[in-house]
Amino acid sequence: MADEKLEVDPAEAPTMPQLSPRTIIQAVVGLSLAVAIIAWGLPHFAETSWSQIGHHLDRVGWMVTLELLGLVFFGLWLYTFTLTGSLPGLTHGKALMMNVAGSAVGNLLPGGGAAGVAVTYLFGRSWGFSRLAISTSVIVSGVWNVLARVGLPFLGIAMLSLDQTALPRSVRQGALIGGLGGLIVLLVFIAMVVSERWAGRLGVLLDRWFGHWIARLRRGDKKGERIDLKAVLQNQRSRLASVTKTGWFPMTVGVTGFLGIYFVLFWRTMAAVGVDIPTPKLFAAYAIGRLLTAVGVTPGGLGVTEAGTLAVLVAWGADKPAAAAGVLLFAIFTHIAEVPLGALGWLGWSLTPKVVPPD
């Protein structure tokens, strides 16, 4: 990273580009759909009413609320190990700002992964990291996220699948598809590292998905030209291998620790509202919810995740109004609460010294 003494003039510092009308419309439509799914779906799938759901929410006191907030903060801090492992030179404090700010933007936009990448680029460039280092971090941490979010929950679901009555057929099929998806991601990553041709193909896909976001940030970074992600990946194959070799352990600790703490959060949330089912089934329901967060119809899968998780909990005999209250409360702590936390992340970033990037 560049020497932090080389501060830039505030007028020249990278800034977040203004959102286009299309992006604003997508955000409004996505959030409206999520609210509609929750408002109608929770009482529908639980065969209950909002008054009964509210009765279970009333059981959550201040001590429990503080406990759940503490778990959220701990999980987010653990994930900073993934970012610092994939972007050498990044501090945990800056990684936390980057994480919460990117999550907040992603939670407001359908298919928010692209917006999260844009935030990573913006923050990283302002702190003096090269484009090559940032793109490497995005790719490697993205692969680790997919493998952990699909692979680890898949193991839990596979254990329950030994009992053919424990999981509905559709859930078992979904778990299998998720596991195969994680395997495909791993194979593509390996192929990209060992083959220049495969690296170029992935670069074309990334440019199609994320190129317009990065181009907007380039304009905010006083650079008008568009980055050729195909050329970037082909030129940095050795760096991908190097970062993976040195950063695999902290990245693994970060992702698995984050998902593990959030399962504890899920378990404590359910206990707080009166859901009482065996822990293995509770874990499988949590795992299904983590898989559903990838659904890009709504921001962060909000609404879709809660409806799917609730359907599984109810099918396994959980108290219906309590289960509905539990998935709603979990969404509040893992999705809605990240928005004000993200605002603090943006504020912290605005106060940090901006550094001249090396390229």
Short mmCIF file of N, CA, C and O in Angstrom, two decimals, residues 17 52 100 111 126 159 161 201-202 218 222 243 257 318 338 340:
data_model
loop_
_atom_site.label_atom_id
_atom_site.label_comp_id
_atom_site.label_asym_id
_atom_site.label_seq_id
_atom_site.Cartn_x
_atom_site.Cartn_y
_atom_site.Cartn_z
N PRO A 17 -20.22 7.73 -6.51
CA PRO A 17 -20.98 8.37 -7.57
C PRO A 17 -22.46 8.44 -7.22
O PRO A 17 -22.96 7.67 -6.42
N GLN A 52 -50.52 -12.28 17.13
CA GLN A 52 -49.87 -13.42 17.78
C GLN A 52 -48.36 -13.36 17.63
O GLN A 52 -47.61 -13.70 18.54
N VAL A 100 -19.17 -3.19 6.77
CA VAL A 100 -20.52 -2.72 7.13
C VAL A 100 -21.07 -1.76 6.07
O VAL A 100 -22.27 -1.77 5.79
N GLY A 111 -29.62 -7.64 -5.95
CA GLY A 111 -28.35 -8.01 -6.54
C GLY A 111 -27.23 -7.14 -6.01
O GLY A 111 -26.37 -6.69 -6.76
N SER A 126 -9.18 4.73 -2.04
CA SER A 126 -8.97 5.93 -1.24
C SER A 126 -7.92 5.72 -0.17
O SER A 126 -7.33 6.68 0.34
N MET A 159 -26.08 -34.17 6.87
CA MET A 159 -26.20 -35.00 8.06
C MET A 159 -27.67 -35.30 8.37
O MET A 159 -28.03 -36.44 8.68
N SER A 161 -29.96 -35.35 6.21
CA SER A 161 -30.51 -36.12 5.11
C SER A 161 -30.38 -37.62 5.32
O SER A 161 -31.03 -38.41 4.62
N ARG A 201 -11.80 -15.77 -19.45
CA ARG A 201 -13.25 -16.00 -19.52
C ARG A 201 -13.95 -15.46 -18.27
O ARG A 201 -15.03 -14.85 -18.36
N LEU A 202 -13.35 -15.69 -17.12
CA LEU A 202 -13.94 -15.17 -15.89
C LEU A 202 -13.92 -13.64 -15.90
O LEU A 202 -14.87 -12.99 -15.44
N ARG A 218 -14.67 4.83 -11.23
CA ARG A 218 -13.49 5.36 -11.92
C ARG A 218 -13.71 6.83 -12.27
O ARG A 218 -12.80 7.64 -12.18
N LYS A 222 -11.57 10.33 -10.78
CA LYS A 222 -10.91 11.21 -11.75
C LYS A 222 -10.26 10.42 -12.89
O LYS A 222 -9.32 10.88 -13.52
N VAL A 243 -1.86 -14.77 -2.77
CA VAL A 243 -2.77 -14.34 -1.70
C VAL A 243 -3.48 -15.54 -1.09
O VAL A 243 -3.67 -15.62 0.12
N GLY A 257 -16.04 -18.23 11.10
CA GLY A 257 -16.35 -17.61 12.39
C GLY A 257 -17.59 -16.73 12.29
O GLY A 257 -18.46 -16.76 13.17
N ALA A 318 -42.11 -26.53 14.62
CA ALA A 318 -41.93 -25.37 15.49
C ALA A 318 -43.27 -24.66 15.70
O ALA A 318 -44.15 -24.69 14.83
N GLU A 338 -27.90 -3.64 9.89
CA GLU A 338 -26.67 -3.36 9.17
C GLU A 338 -26.71 -2.03 8.43
O GLU A 338 -25.68 -1.50 8.05
N PRO A 340 -27.96 1.12 9.58
CA PRO A 340 -27.35 2.19 10.38
C PRO A 340 -25.88 1.93 10.70
O PRO A 340 -25.08 2.87 10.78
#
